[in-house]
JSON list of C-alpha atoms in Angstrom, two decimals:
[
{"chain": "Q", "resi": 262, "resn": "MET", "atom": "CA", "xyz": [-0.41, -0.28, 0.15]},
{"chain": "Q", "resi": 263, "resn": "HIS", "atom": "CA", "xyz": [1.27, 3.49, -1.00]},
{"chain": "Q", "resi": 264, "resn": "ASN", "atom": "CA", "xyz": [1.45, 5.79, 1.61]},
{"chain": "Q", "resi": 265, "resn": "ASN", "atom": "CA", "xyz": [-0.01, 8.46, -0.89]},
{"chain": "Q", "resi": 266, "resn": "LYS", "atom": "CA", "xyz": [-3.04, 6.65, -1.00]},
{"chain": "Q", "resi": 267, "resn": "TYR", "atom": "CA", "xyz": [-4.03, 6.25, 3.02]},
{"chain": "Q", "resi": 268, "resn": "LEU", "atom": "CA", "xyz": [-3.83, 10.23, 2.92]},
{"chain": "Q", "resi": 269, "resn": "LYS", "atom": "CA", "xyz": [-4.84, 11.84, -0.24]},
{"chain": "Q", "resi": 270, "resn": "GLU", "atom": "CA", "xyz": [-8.02, 10.18, -0.35]},
{"chain": "Q", "resi": 271, "resn": "ASN", "atom": "CA", "xyz": [-10.78, 12.48, 1.43]},
{"chain": "Q", "resi": 272, "resn": "PRO", "atom": "CA", "xyz": [-13.64, 10.65, 3.33]},
{"chain": "Q", "resi": 273, "resn": "ASN", "atom": "CA", "xyz": [-16.52, 9.56, 0.73]},
{"chain": "Q", "resi": 274, "resn": "GLN", "atom": "CA", "xyz": [-19.00, 11.33, 2.29]},
{"chain": "Q", "resi": 275, "resn": "PRO", "atom": "CA", "xyz": [-22.20, 11.13, 0.26]},
{"chain": "Q", "resi": 276, "resn": "LEU", "atom": "CA", "xyz": [-21.22, 7.05, 1.17]},
{"chain": "Q", "resi": 277, "resn": "LEU", "atom": "CA", "xyz": [-21.17, 7.95, 4.66]},
{"chain": "Q", "resi": 278, "resn": "ALA", "atom": "CA", "xyz": [-24.37, 10.01, 4.74]},
{"chain": "Q", "resi": 279, "resn": "TYR", "atom": "CA", "xyz": [-26.18, 6.84, 2.76]},
{"chain": "Q", "resi": 280, "resn": "HIS", "atom": "CA", "xyz": [-25.45, 4.45, 5.26]},
{"chain": "Q", "resi": 281, "resn": "PHE", "atom": "CA", "xyz": [-25.55, 6.57, 8.45]},
{"chain": "Q", "resi": 282, "resn": "ILE", "atom": "CA", "xyz": [-28.60, 7.81, 7.43]},
{"chain": "Q", "resi": 283, "resn": "GLN", "atom": "CA", "xyz": [-30.39, 4.55, 6.68]},
{"chain": "Q", "resi": 284, "resn": "ALA", "atom": "CA", "xyz": [-29.34, 3.31, 9.74]},
{"chain": "Q", "resi": 285, "resn": "LEU", "atom": "CA", "xyz": [-30.66, 6.24, 11.38]},
{"chain": "Q", "resi": 286, "resn": "THR", "atom": "CA", "xyz": [-34.13, 5.91, 9.86]},
{"chain": "Q", "resi": 287, "resn": "ARG", "atom": "CA", "xyz": [-34.52, 1.89, 10.61]},
{"chain": "Q", "resi": 288, "resn": "ILE", "atom": "CA", "xyz": [-33.69, 2.96, 14.63]},
{"chain": "Q", "resi": 289, "resn": "ASN", "atom": "CA", "xyz": [-36.55, 5.64, 13.84]},
{"chain": "Q", "resi": 290, "resn": "LEU", "atom": "CA", "xyz": [-38.53, 3.13, 12.96]},
{"chain": "Q", "resi": 291, "resn": "ALA", "atom": "CA", "xyz": [-38.16, 0.79, 16.47]},
{"chain": "Q", "resi": 292, "resn": "ALA", "atom": "CA", "xyz": [-37.93, 4.02, 18.23]},
{"chain": "Q", "resi": 293, "resn": "HIS", "atom": "CA", "xyz": [-41.08, 3.43, 20.41]},
{"chain": "Q", "resi": 294, "resn": "THR", "atom": "CA", "xyz": [-39.89, -0.35, 21.62]},
{"chain": "Q", "resi": 295, "resn": "THR", "atom": "CA", "xyz": [-36.27, 1.37, 22.74]},
{"chain": "Q", "resi": 296, "resn": "SER", "atom": "CA", "xyz": [-35.25, 3.92, 25.91]},
{"chain": "Q", "resi": 297, "resn": "THR", "atom": "CA", "xyz": [-32.97, 6.49, 24.78]},
{"chain": "Q", "resi": 298, "resn": "LYS", "atom": "CA", "xyz": [-30.43, 5.31, 26.28]},
{"chain": "Q", "resi": 299, "resn": "GLN", "atom": "CA", "xyz": [-30.41, 1.87, 24.44]},
{"chain": "Q", "resi": 300, "resn": "ARG", "atom": "CA", "xyz": [-31.22, 3.86, 21.12]},
{"chain": "Q", "resi": 301, "resn": "SER", "atom": "CA", "xyz": [-28.14, 6.35, 21.96]},
{"chain": "Q", "resi": 302, "resn": "HIS", "atom": "CA", "xyz": [-26.03, 3.21, 22.06]},
{"chain": "Q", "resi": 303, "resn": "ILE", "atom": "CA", "xyz": [-27.31, 2.08, 18.57]},
{"chain": "Q", "resi": 304, "resn": "ILE", "atom": "CA", "xyz": [-27.12, 5.31, 17.18]},
{"chain": "Q", "resi": 305, "resn": "LYS", "atom": "CA", "xyz": [-23.69, 5.34, 18.36]},
{"chain": "Q", "resi": 306, "resn": "HIS", "atom": "CA", "xyz": [-22.77, 1.62, 16.94]},
{"chain": "Q", "resi": 307, "resn": "ALA", "atom": "CA", "xyz": [-24.45, 2.93, 13.49]},
{"chain": "Q", "resi": 308, "resn": "ALA", "atom": "CA", "xyz": [-22.09, 5.68, 13.21]},
{"chain": "Q", "resi": 309, "resn": "TYR", "atom": "CA", "xyz": [-18.85, 3.71, 13.75]},
{"chain": "Q", "resi": 310, "resn": "VAL", "atom": "CA", "xyz": [-20.04, 0.70, 11.06]},
{"chain": "Q", "resi": 311, "resn": "SER", "atom": "CA", "xyz": [-21.03, 3.87, 9.04]},
{"chain": "Q", "resi": 312, "resn": "MET", "atom": "CA", "xyz": [-17.55, 4.72, 9.27]},
{"chain": "Q", "resi": 313, "resn": "ALA", "atom": "CA", "xyz": [-16.46, 1.63, 8.48]},
{"chain": "Q", "resi": 314, "resn": "PHE", "atom": "CA", "xyz": [-18.80, 1.09, 5.12]},
{"chain": "Q", "resi": 315, "resn": "ALA", "atom": "CA", "xyz": [-17.41, 4.64, 3.98]},
{"chain": "Q", "resi": 316, "resn": "ALA", "atom": "CA", "xyz": [-14.00, 3.99, 4.34]},
{"chain": "Q", "resi": 317, "resn": "GLY", "atom": "CA", "xyz": [-14.02, 0.64, 2.59]},
{"chain": "Q", "resi": 318, "resn": "ASN", "atom": "CA", "xyz": [-12.48, -3.02, 3.86]},
{"chain": "Q", "resi": 319, "resn": "LYS", "atom": "CA", "xyz": [-8.88, -2.37, 2.76]},
{"chain": "Q", "resi": 320, "resn": "ARG", "atom": "CA", "xyz": [-8.21, -0.45, 6.32]},
{"chain": "Q", "resi": 321, "resn": "THR", "atom": "CA", "xyz": [-7.17, -2.35, 8.97]},
{"chain": "Q", "resi": 322, "resn": "TRP", "atom": "CA", "xyz": [-9.66, -0.38, 11.23]},
{"chain": "Q", "resi": 323, "resn": "THR", "atom": "CA", "xyz": [-12.62, -0.73, 9.56]},
{"chain": "Q", "resi": 324, "resn": "HIS", "atom": "CA", "xyz": [-12.29, -4.33, 9.82]},
{"chain": "Q", "resi": 325, "resn": "ALA", "atom": "CA", "xyz": [-11.92, -4.56, 13.10]},
{"chain": "Q", "resi": 326, "resn": "VAL", "atom": "CA", "xyz": [-14.62, -1.88, 13.97]},
{"chain": "Q", "resi": 327, "resn": "LEU", "atom": "CA", "xyz": [-17.28, -4.76, 11.81]},
{"chain": "Q", "resi": 328, "resn": "HIS", "atom": "CA", "xyz": [-15.69, -7.88, 12.72]},
{"chain": "Q", "resi": 329, "resn": "ASN", "atom": "CA", "xyz": [-14.99, -7.24, 16.32]},
{"chain": "Q", "resi": 330, "resn": "ARG", "atom": "CA", "xyz": [-17.54, -4.41, 17.24]},
{"chain": "Q", "resi": 331, "resn": "PHE", "atom": "CA", "xyz": [-16.15, -1.37, 18.63]},
{"chain": "Q", "resi": 332, "resn": "PRO", "atom": "CA", "xyz": [-15.47, -0.66, 21.18]},
{"chain": "Q", "resi": 333, "resn": "ILE", "atom": "CA", "xyz": [-12.35, -3.03, 20.41]},
{"chain": "Q", "resi": 334, "resn": "LYS", "atom": "CA", "xyz": [-11.45, -5.36, 23.01]},
{"chain": "Q", "resi": 335, "resn": "THR", "atom": "CA", "xyz": [-8.20, -6.53, 22.20]},
{"chain": "Q", "resi": 336, "resn": "ARG", "atom": "CA", "xyz": [-8.02, -10.45, 23.08]},
{"chain": "Q", "resi": 337, "resn": "PHE", "atom": "CA", "xyz": [-4.19, -10.79, 22.16]},
{"chain": "Q", "resi": 338, "resn": "HIS", "atom": "CA", "xyz": [-1.69, -8.43, 22.13]},
{"chain": "Q", "resi": 339, "resn": "ARG", "atom": "CA", "xyz": [0.73, -8.87, 18.60]},
{"chain": "Q", "resi": 340, "resn": "LEU", "atom": "CA", "xyz": [3.36, -6.90, 20.74]},
{"chain": "Q", "resi": 341, "resn": "SER", "atom": "CA", "xyz": [5.96, -8.65, 18.73]},
{"chain": "Q", "resi": 342, "resn": "GLY", "atom": "CA", "xyz": [4.39, -6.88, 15.74]},
{"chain": "Q", "resi": 343, "resn": "SER", "atom": "CA", "xyz": [4.57, -3.74, 16.94]},
{"chain": "Q", "resi": 344, "resn": "ARG", "atom": "CA", "xyz": [8.54, -3.86, 18.48]},
{"chain": "Q", "resi": 345, "resn": "ARG", "atom": "CA", "xyz": [9.74, -5.22, 15.18]},
{"chain": "Q", "resi": 346, "resn": "SER", "atom": "CA", "xyz": [9.47, -2.03, 13.00]},
{"chain": "Q", "resi": 347, "resn": "PHE", "atom": "CA", "xyz": [9.77, 0.46, 16.11]},
{"chain": "Q", "resi": 348, "resn": "ILE", "atom": "CA", "xyz": [12.35, 2.68, 15.15]},
{"chain": "Q", "resi": 349, "resn": "VAL", "atom": "CA", "xyz": [15.14, 2.25, 17.70]},
{"chain": "Q", "resi": 350, "resn": "SER", "atom": "CA", "xyz": [15.82, 6.43, 17.76]},
{"chain": "Q", "resi": 351, "resn": "LEU", "atom": "CA", "xyz": [12.07, 6.44, 18.83]},
{"chain": "Q", "resi": 352, "resn": "SER", "atom": "CA", "xyz": [11.72, 3.66, 20.94]},
{"chain": "Q", "resi": 353, "resn": "ARG", "atom": "CA", "xyz": [14.95, 4.85, 23.37]},
{"chain": "Q", "resi": 354, "resn": "ASN", "atom": "CA", "xyz": [12.26, 7.71, 24.34]},
{"chain": "Q", "resi": 355, "resn": "LYS", "atom": "CA", "xyz": [9.43, 5.39, 27.16]},
{"chain": "Q", "resi": 356, "resn": "GLU", "atom": "CA", "xyz": [7.33, 8.39, 26.52]},
{"chain": "Q", "resi": 357, "resn": "THR", "atom": "CA", "xyz": [6.59, 8.13, 23.12]},
{"chain": "Q", "resi": 358, "resn": "LEU", "atom": "CA", "xyz": [6.46, 3.92, 23.21]},
{"chain": "Q", "resi": 359, "resn": "HIS", "atom": "CA", "xyz": [4.03, 5.14, 25.88]},
{"chain": "Q", "resi": 360, "resn": "GLN", "atom": "CA", "xyz": [2.02, 7.09, 23.40]},
{"chain": "Q", "resi": 361, "resn": "ALA", "atom": "CA", "xyz": [2.10, 4.81, 20.78]},
{"chain": "Q", "resi": 362, "resn": "HIS", "atom": "CA", "xyz": [0.88, 2.03, 23.04]},
{"chain": "Q", "resi": 363, "resn": "LEU", "atom": "CA", "xyz": [-2.14, 4.82, 23.99]},
{"chain": "Q", "resi": 364, "resn": "LEU", "atom": "CA", "xyz": [-2.56, 5.19, 20.17]},
{"chain": "Q", "resi": 365, "resn": "ARG", "atom": "CA", "xyz": [-2.97, 1.38, 19.35]},
{"chain": "Q", "resi": 366, "resn": "SER", "atom": "CA", "xyz": [-5.52, 1.53, 22.15]},
{"chain": "Q", "resi": 367, "resn": "LEU", "atom": "CA", "xyz": [-8.07, 3.65, 20.44]},
{"chain": "Q", "resi": 368, "resn": "VAL", "atom": "CA", "xyz": [-7.23, 2.99, 16.49]},
{"chain": "Q", "resi": 369, "resn": "PRO", "atom": "CA", "xyz": [-9.72, -0.07, 16.11]},
{"chain": "Q", "resi": 370, "resn": "GLY", "atom": "CA", "xyz": [-7.01, -2.93, 15.10]},
{"chain": "Q", "resi": 371, "resn": "GLY", "atom": "CA", "xyz": [-3.83, -0.74, 16.58]},
{"chain": "Q", "resi": 372, "resn": "HIS", "atom": "CA", "xyz": [-2.12, -3.35, 18.49]},
{"chain": "Q", "resi": 373, "resn": "ALA", "atom": "CA", "xyz": [-2.39, -6.11, 15.45]},
{"chain": "Q", "resi": 374, "resn": "MET", "atom": "CA", "xyz": [-0.72, -3.59, 13.76]},
{"chain": "Q", "resi": 375, "resn": "GLU", "atom": "CA", "xyz": [3.45, -2.62, 13.15]},
{"chain": "Q", "resi": 376, "resn": "PHE", "atom": "CA", "xyz": [4.24, 1.15, 13.70]},
{"chain": "Q", "resi": 377, "resn": "SER", "atom": "CA", "xyz": [4.05, 2.80, 10.46]},
{"chain": "Q", "resi": 378, "resn": "SER", "atom": "CA", "xyz": [0.72, 1.06, 9.65]},
{"chain": "Q", "resi": 379, "resn": "LEU", "atom": "CA", "xyz": [-0.65, 2.45, 12.72]},
{"chain": "Q", "resi": 380, "resn": "LEU", "atom": "CA", "xyz": [0.77, 6.03, 11.63]},
{"chain": "Q", "resi": 381, "resn": "MET", "atom": "CA", "xyz": [-1.16, 5.68, 8.11]},
{"chain": "Q", "resi": 382, "resn": "GLU", "atom": "CA", "xyz": [-4.33, 4.09, 9.45]},
{"chain": "Q", "resi": 383, "resn": "THR", "atom": "CA", "xyz": [-4.70, 6.69, 12.22]},
{"chain": "Q", "resi": 384, "resn": "ALA", "atom": "CA", "xyz": [-4.69, 9.51, 9.86]},
{"chain": "Q", "resi": 385, "resn": "ASN", "atom": "CA", "xyz": [-6.96, 7.83, 7.70]},
{"chain": "Q", "resi": 386, "resn": "TYR", "atom": "CA", "xyz": [-9.30, 7.10, 10.68]},
{"chain": "Q", "resi": 387, "resn": "ILE", "atom": "CA", "xyz": [-9.12, 10.72, 11.58]},
{"chain": "Q", "resi": 388, "resn": "GLN", "atom": "CA", "xyz": [-10.46, 11.92, 8.69]},
{"chain": "Q", "resi": 389, "resn": "TYR", "atom": "CA", "xyz": [-13.78, 9.75, 8.98]},
{"chain": "Q", "resi": 390, "resn": "LEU", "atom": "CA", "xyz": [-14.14, 10.54, 12.86]},
{"chain": "Q", "resi": 391, "resn": "THR", "atom": "CA", "xyz": [-14.16, 13.95, 11.59]},
{"chain": "Q", "resi": 392, "resn": "ALA", "atom": "CA", "xyz": [-16.65, 13.07, 8.47]},
{"chain": "Q", "resi": 393, "resn": "GLN", "atom": "CA", "xyz": [-18.47, 11.40, 10.59]},
{"chain": "Q", "resi": 394, "resn": "VAL", "atom": "CA", "xyz": [-18.85, 14.02, 13.56]},
{"chain": "Q", "resi": 395, "resn": "ARG", "atom": "CA", "xyz": [-19.78, 16.98, 10.85]},
{"chain": "Q", "resi": 396, "resn": "LEU", "atom": "CA", "xyz": [-22.31, 14.68, 9.20]},
{"chain": "Q", "resi": 397, "resn": "MET", "atom": "CA", "xyz": [-24.21, 14.16, 12.65]},
{"chain": "Q", "resi": 398, "resn": "GLN", "atom": "CA", "xyz": [-24.08, 17.35, 13.61]},
{"chain": "Q", "resi": 399, "resn": "CYS", "atom": "CA", "xyz": [-25.15, 18.75, 10.23]},
{"chain": "Q", "resi": 400, "resn": "ILE", "atom": "CA", "xyz": [-28.25, 15.88, 11.29]},
{"chain": "Q", "resi": 401, "resn": "VAL", "atom": "CA", "xyz": [-28.88, 17.63, 14.61]},
{"chain": "Q", "resi": 402, "resn": "GLU", "atom": "CA", "xyz": [-29.44, 21.19, 13.39]},
{"chain": "Q", "resi": 403, "resn": "LYS", "atom": "CA", "xyz": [-31.64, 20.01, 10.74]},
{"chain": "Q", "resi": 404, "resn": "PHE", "atom": "CA", "xyz": [-33.48, 18.60, 13.85]},
{"chain": "Q", "resi": 405, "resn": "ASP", "atom": "CA", "xyz": [-33.06, 22.10, 15.30]},
{"chain": "Q", "resi": 406, "resn": "MET", "atom": "CA", "xyz": [-34.35, 23.37, 12.51]},
{"chain": "Q", "resi": 407, "resn": "HIS", "atom": "CA", "xyz": [-38.08, 21.51, 11.80]},
{"chain": "Q", "resi": 408, "resn": "VAL", "atom": "CA", "xyz": [-39.02, 20.57, 15.41]},
{"chain": "L", "resi": 564, "resn": "MET", "atom": "CA", "xyz": [6.71, 12.06, -2.94]},
{"chain": "L", "resi": 565, "resn": "SER", "atom": "CA", "xyz": [10.57, 12.52, -4.32]},
{"chain": "L", "resi": 566, "resn": "SER", "atom": "CA", "xyz": [12.39, 10.36, -6.20]},
{"chain": "L", "resi": 567, "resn": "SER", "atom": "CA", "xyz": [14.61, 9.57, -2.95]},
{"chain": "L", "resi": 568, "resn": "ARG", "atom": "CA", "xyz": [11.76, 7.90, -1.84]},
{"chain": "L", "resi": 569, "resn": "SER", "atom": "CA", "xyz": [10.83, 5.75, -4.84]},
{"chain": "L", "resi": 570, "resn": "SER", "atom": "CA", "xyz": [12.12, 2.43, -2.96]},
{"chain": "L", "resi": 571, "resn": "GLN", "atom": "CA", "xyz": [9.56, 3.59, -0.28]},
{"chain": "L", "resi": 572, "resn": "SER", "atom": "CA", "xyz": [7.00, 2.79, -2.69]},
{"chain": "L", "resi": 573, "resn": "ARG", "atom": "CA", "xyz": [7.81, -0.16, -3.26]},
{"chain": "L", "resi": 574, "resn": "GLN", "atom": "CA", "xyz": [8.23, -1.96, -0.47]},
{"chain": "L", "resi": 575, "resn": "SER", "atom": "CA", "xyz": [4.76, -3.00, 1.79]},
{"chain": "L", "resi": 576, "resn": "SER", "atom": "CA", "xyz": [4.25, -1.28, 4.58]},
{"chain": "L", "resi": 577, "resn": "THR", "atom": "CA", "xyz": [4.89, -4.87, 6.38]},
{"chain": "L", "resi": 578, "resn": "SER", "atom": "CA", "xyz": [8.47, -4.44, 5.19]},
{"chain": "L", "resi": 579, "resn": "PRO", "atom": "CA", "xyz": [10.77, -4.15, 8.82]},
{"chain": "L", "resi": 580, "resn": "ASN", "atom": "CA", "xyz": [13.25, -2.27, 6.77]},
{"chain": "L", "resi": 581, "resn": "ILE", "atom": "CA", "xyz": [11.17, 0.99, 7.35]},
{"chain": "L", "resi": 582, "resn": "THR", "atom": "CA", "xyz": [13.51, 3.67, 7.39]},
{"chain": "L", "resi": 583, "resn": "GLU", "atom": "CA", "xyz": [13.39, 6.89, 10.28]},
{"chain": "L", "resi": 584, "resn": "ASP", "atom": "CA", "xyz": [12.62, 9.50, 7.66]},
{"chain": "L", "resi": 585, "resn": "GLN", "atom": "CA", "xyz": [9.82, 7.60, 6.68]},
{"chain": "L", "resi": 586, "resn": "ILE", "atom": "CA", "xyz": [8.15, 7.41, 9.79]},
{"chain": "L", "resi": 587, "resn": "ILE", "atom": "CA", "xyz": [9.03, 11.50, 10.63]},
{"chain": "L", "resi": 588, "resn": "ASP", "atom": "CA", "xyz": [7.51, 11.72, 7.33]},
{"chain": "L", "resi": 589, "resn": "LEU", "atom": "CA", "xyz": [4.11, 10.13, 8.45]},
{"chain": "L", "resi": 590, "resn": "ILE", "atom": "CA", "xyz": [4.15, 11.76, 11.55]},
{"chain": "L", "resi": 591, "resn": "SER", "atom": "CA", "xyz": [4.46, 14.95, 10.11]},
{"chain": "L", "resi": 592, "resn": "LYS", "atom": "CA", "xyz": [1.27, 13.98, 8.13]},
{"chain": "L", "resi": 593, "resn": "LEU", "atom": "CA", "xyz": [-0.46, 13.06, 11.03]},
{"chain": "L", "resi": 594, "resn": "GLN", "atom": "CA", "xyz": [0.50, 16.31, 12.63]},
{"chain": "L", "resi": 595, "resn": "ALA", "atom": "CA", "xyz": [-1.30, 18.19, 9.63]},
{"chain": "L", "resi": 596, "resn": "LEU", "atom": "CA", "xyz": [-4.67, 16.69, 10.36]},
{"chain": "L", "resi": 597, "resn": "LEU", "atom": "CA", "xyz": [-4.33, 17.91, 14.14]},
{"chain": "L", "resi": 598, "resn": "PRO", "atom": "CA", "xyz": [-6.27, 20.85, 14.59]},
{"chain": "L", "resi": 599, "resn": "GLU", "atom": "CA", "xyz": [-3.38, 22.82, 17.00]},
{"chain": "L", "resi": 600, "resn": "THR", "atom": "CA", "xyz": [-0.60, 23.31, 15.09]},
{"chain": "L", "resi": 601, "resn": "ARG", "atom": "CA", "xyz": [1.94, 24.20, 17.97]},
{"chain": "L", "resi": 602, "resn": "ILE", "atom": "CA", "xyz": [4.42, 21.68, 16.69]},
{"chain": "L", "resi": 603, "resn": "ARG", "atom": "CA", "xyz": [6.75, 23.25, 14.56]},
{"chain": "L", "resi": 604, "resn": "ASN", "atom": "CA", "xyz": [10.02, 20.84, 13.66]},
{"chain": "L", "resi": 605, "resn": "THR", "atom": "CA", "xyz": [9.55, 17.28, 13.48]},
{"chain": "L", "resi": 606, "resn": "ASP", "atom": "CA", "xyz": [12.53, 15.75, 15.49]},
{"chain": "L", "resi": 607, "resn": "ARG", "atom": "CA", "xyz": [12.20, 12.93, 18.08]},
{"chain": "L", "resi": 608, "resn": "ALA", "atom": "CA", "xyz": [10.90, 14.98, 20.76]},
{"chain": "L", "resi": 609, "resn": "SER", "atom": "CA", "xyz": [8.24, 16.23, 18.81]},
{"chain": "L", "resi": 610, "resn": "ALA", "atom": "CA", "xyz": [7.03, 12.52, 17.65]},
{"chain": "L", "resi": 611, "resn": "GLU", "atom": "CA", "xyz": [5.76, 12.06, 20.78]},
{"chain": "L", "resi": 612, "resn": "LYS", "atom": "CA", "xyz": [3.94, 15.62, 20.94]},
{"chain": "L", "resi": 613, "resn": "VAL", "atom": "CA", "xyz": [2.22, 14.25, 18.05]},
{"chain": "L", "resi": 614, "resn": "LEU", "atom": "CA", "xyz": [0.92, 11.50, 19.11]},
{"chain": "L", "resi": 615, "resn": "LYS", "atom": "CA", "xyz": [0.12, 12.46, 22.27]},
{"chain": "L", "resi": 616, "resn": "GLU", "atom": "CA", "xyz": [-2.30, 14.94, 20.81]},
{"chain": "L", "resi": 617, "resn": "THR", "atom": "CA", "xyz": [-3.25, 12.51, 18.27]},
{"chain": "L", "resi": 618, "resn": "CYS", "atom": "CA", "xyz": [-4.87, 10.48, 21.09]},
{"chain": "L", "resi": 619, "resn": "ARG", "atom": "CA", "xyz": [-5.88, 13.58, 22.48]},
{"chain": "L", "resi": 620, "resn": "TYR", "atom": "CA", "xyz": [-7.60, 14.71, 19.48]},
{"chain": "L", "resi": 621, "resn": "ILE", "atom": "CA", "xyz": [-9.22, 11.21, 18.63]},
{"chain": "L", "resi": 622, "resn": "LYS", "atom": "CA", "xyz": [-10.45, 10.78, 22.19]},
{"chain": "L", "resi": 623, "resn": "LYS", "atom": "CA", "xyz": [-12.10, 14.18, 21.75]},
{"chain": "L", "resi": 624, "resn": "LEU", "atom": "CA", "xyz": [-13.82, 13.37, 18.47]},
{"chain": "L", "resi": 625, "resn": "GLN", "atom": "CA", "xyz": [-14.84, 9.85, 20.02]},
{"chain": "L", "resi": 626, "resn": "ASN", "atom": "CA", "xyz": [-16.43, 11.72, 22.95]},
{"chain": "L", "resi": 627, "resn": "GLU", "atom": "CA", "xyz": [-18.24, 14.13, 20.45]},
{"chain": "L", "resi": 628, "resn": "VAL", "atom": "CA", "xyz": [-19.59, 11.20, 18.23]},
{"chain": "L", "resi": 629, "resn": "GLU", "atom": "CA", "xyz": [-21.31, 9.90, 21.54]},
{"chain": "L", "resi": 630, "resn": "ASP", "atom": "CA", "xyz": [-22.37, 13.27, 22.81]},
{"chain": "L", "resi": 631, "resn": "LEU", "atom": "CA", "xyz": [-23.80, 13.85, 19.23]},
{"chain": "L", "resi": 632, "resn": "SER", "atom": "CA", "xyz": [-25.58, 9.67, 19.39]},
{"chain": "L", "resi": 633, "resn": "GLU", "atom": "CA", "xyz": [-27.02, 10.66, 22.81]},
{"chain": "L", "resi": 634, "resn": "LYS", "atom": "CA", "xyz": [-28.62, 14.42, 21.20]},
{"chain": "L", "resi": 635, "resn": "LEU", "atom": "CA", "xyz": [-29.81, 12.23, 17.89]},
{"chain": "L", "resi": 636, "resn": "ALA", "atom": "CA", "xyz": [-31.67, 9.36, 20.23]},
{"chain": "L", "resi": 637, "resn": "GLU", "atom": "CA", "xyz": [-33.40, 12.42, 22.20]},
{"chain": "L", "resi": 638, "resn": "LEU", "atom": "CA", "xyz": [-34.42, 14.30, 18.98]},
{"chain": "L", "resi": 639, "resn": "LEU", "atom": "CA", "xyz": [-35.72, 10.81, 17.36]},
{"chain": "L", "resi": 640, "resn": "THR", "atom": "CA", "xyz": [-38.01, 10.66, 21.00]},
{"chain": "L", "resi": 641, "resn": "LEU", "atom": "CA", "xyz": [-39.61, 13.92, 20.26]},
{"chain": "L", "resi": 642, "resn": "THR", "atom": "CA", "xyz": [-40.29, 13.46, 16.53]},
{"chain": "L", "resi": 643, "resn": "GLU", "atom": "CA", "xyz": [-41.99, 9.95, 16.82]},
{"chain": "L", "resi": 644, "resn": "GLU", "atom": "CA", "xyz": [-45.35, 11.20, 16.67]},
{"chain": "L", "resi": 645, "resn": "THR", "atom": "CA", "xyz": [-44.52, 13.85, 13.72]},
{"chain": "L", "resi": 646, "resn": "ASN", "atom": "CA", "xyz": [-42.96, 10.83, 11.24]},
{"chain": "L", "resi": 647, "resn": "SER", "atom": "CA", "xyz": [-43.97, 13.51, 8.35]},
{"chain": "L", "resi": 648, "resn": "ALA", "atom": "CA", "xyz": [-41.67, 16.05, 9.55]},
{"chain": "L", "resi": 649, "resn": "GLN", "atom": "CA", "xyz": [-39.13, 13.29, 10.32]},
{"chain": "L", "resi": 650, "resn": "ALA", "atom": "CA", "xyz": [-39.25, 12.12, 6.68]},
{"chain": "L", "resi": 651, "resn": "SER", "atom": "CA", "xyz": [-38.92, 15.34, 5.42]},
{"chain": "L", "resi": 652, "resn": "VAL", "atom": "CA", "xyz": [-35.69, 16.11, 7.27]},
{"chain": "L", "resi": 653, "resn": "ILE", "atom": "CA", "xyz": [-34.74, 13.02, 5.81]},
{"chain": "L", "resi": 654, "resn": "ARG", "atom": "CA", "xyz": [-35.40, 13.64, 2.60]},
{"chain": "L", "resi": 655, "resn": "SER", "atom": "CA", "xyz": [-33.89, 17.11, 2.75]},
{"chain": "L", "resi": 656, "resn": "LEU", "atom": "CA", "xyz": [-30.46, 15.25, 4.10]},
{"chain": "L", "resi": 657, "resn": "LEU", "atom": "CA", "xyz": [-30.40, 12.76, 0.50]},
{"chain": "L", "resi": 658, "resn": "MET", "atom": "CA", "xyz": [-30.98, 15.54, -1.96]}
]
């Protein structure tokens, strides 16, 4: 995978909106059977699934979201993978190692990635997270206008 | 990418021979996505800062998704009785 491919791609916002709004419509149909709290969990899950669908199956993080459910409970720590490619000069700094470990916990599937992949996946993940947040803000605004 | 980095594009991301330059490049690209650009250099010390800021930014975004999910959940409650308003919102978003 070329580095450029990860970072030049702009989030597929129409696809994101399509998946998420479809999910919201389904959730709305069942709204009378769910509590607000339940619904909020379902909506949050739908948000991450929409992100993963829109980002596509070639990313490790989308795979992790779609197959393991988010938040990801790492059942195994592939520490050998994370150590193998960590640059020696960077890893002398304990704080950097610590931050990298934290990052792995935040990005879906992060613990199984090599460090360079982690950086690329994180960039892509952030792009989709911001697109999803903007989409949800837009929907909330639309509701405020109509209700 | 510059021609000196052309070998990088031929290497797969699972290759163990990732150079420090490539990592620094990736970190600076990550930095470009962060909202605050307090960090100017891309030396070893700021790599740690970028990672730290990245973690903070991701947590912030994930919390926003959570808050917005709660808001949407409440809004769906409110419009339960007025499904026509609901439908018009959905329709206007799909246009």
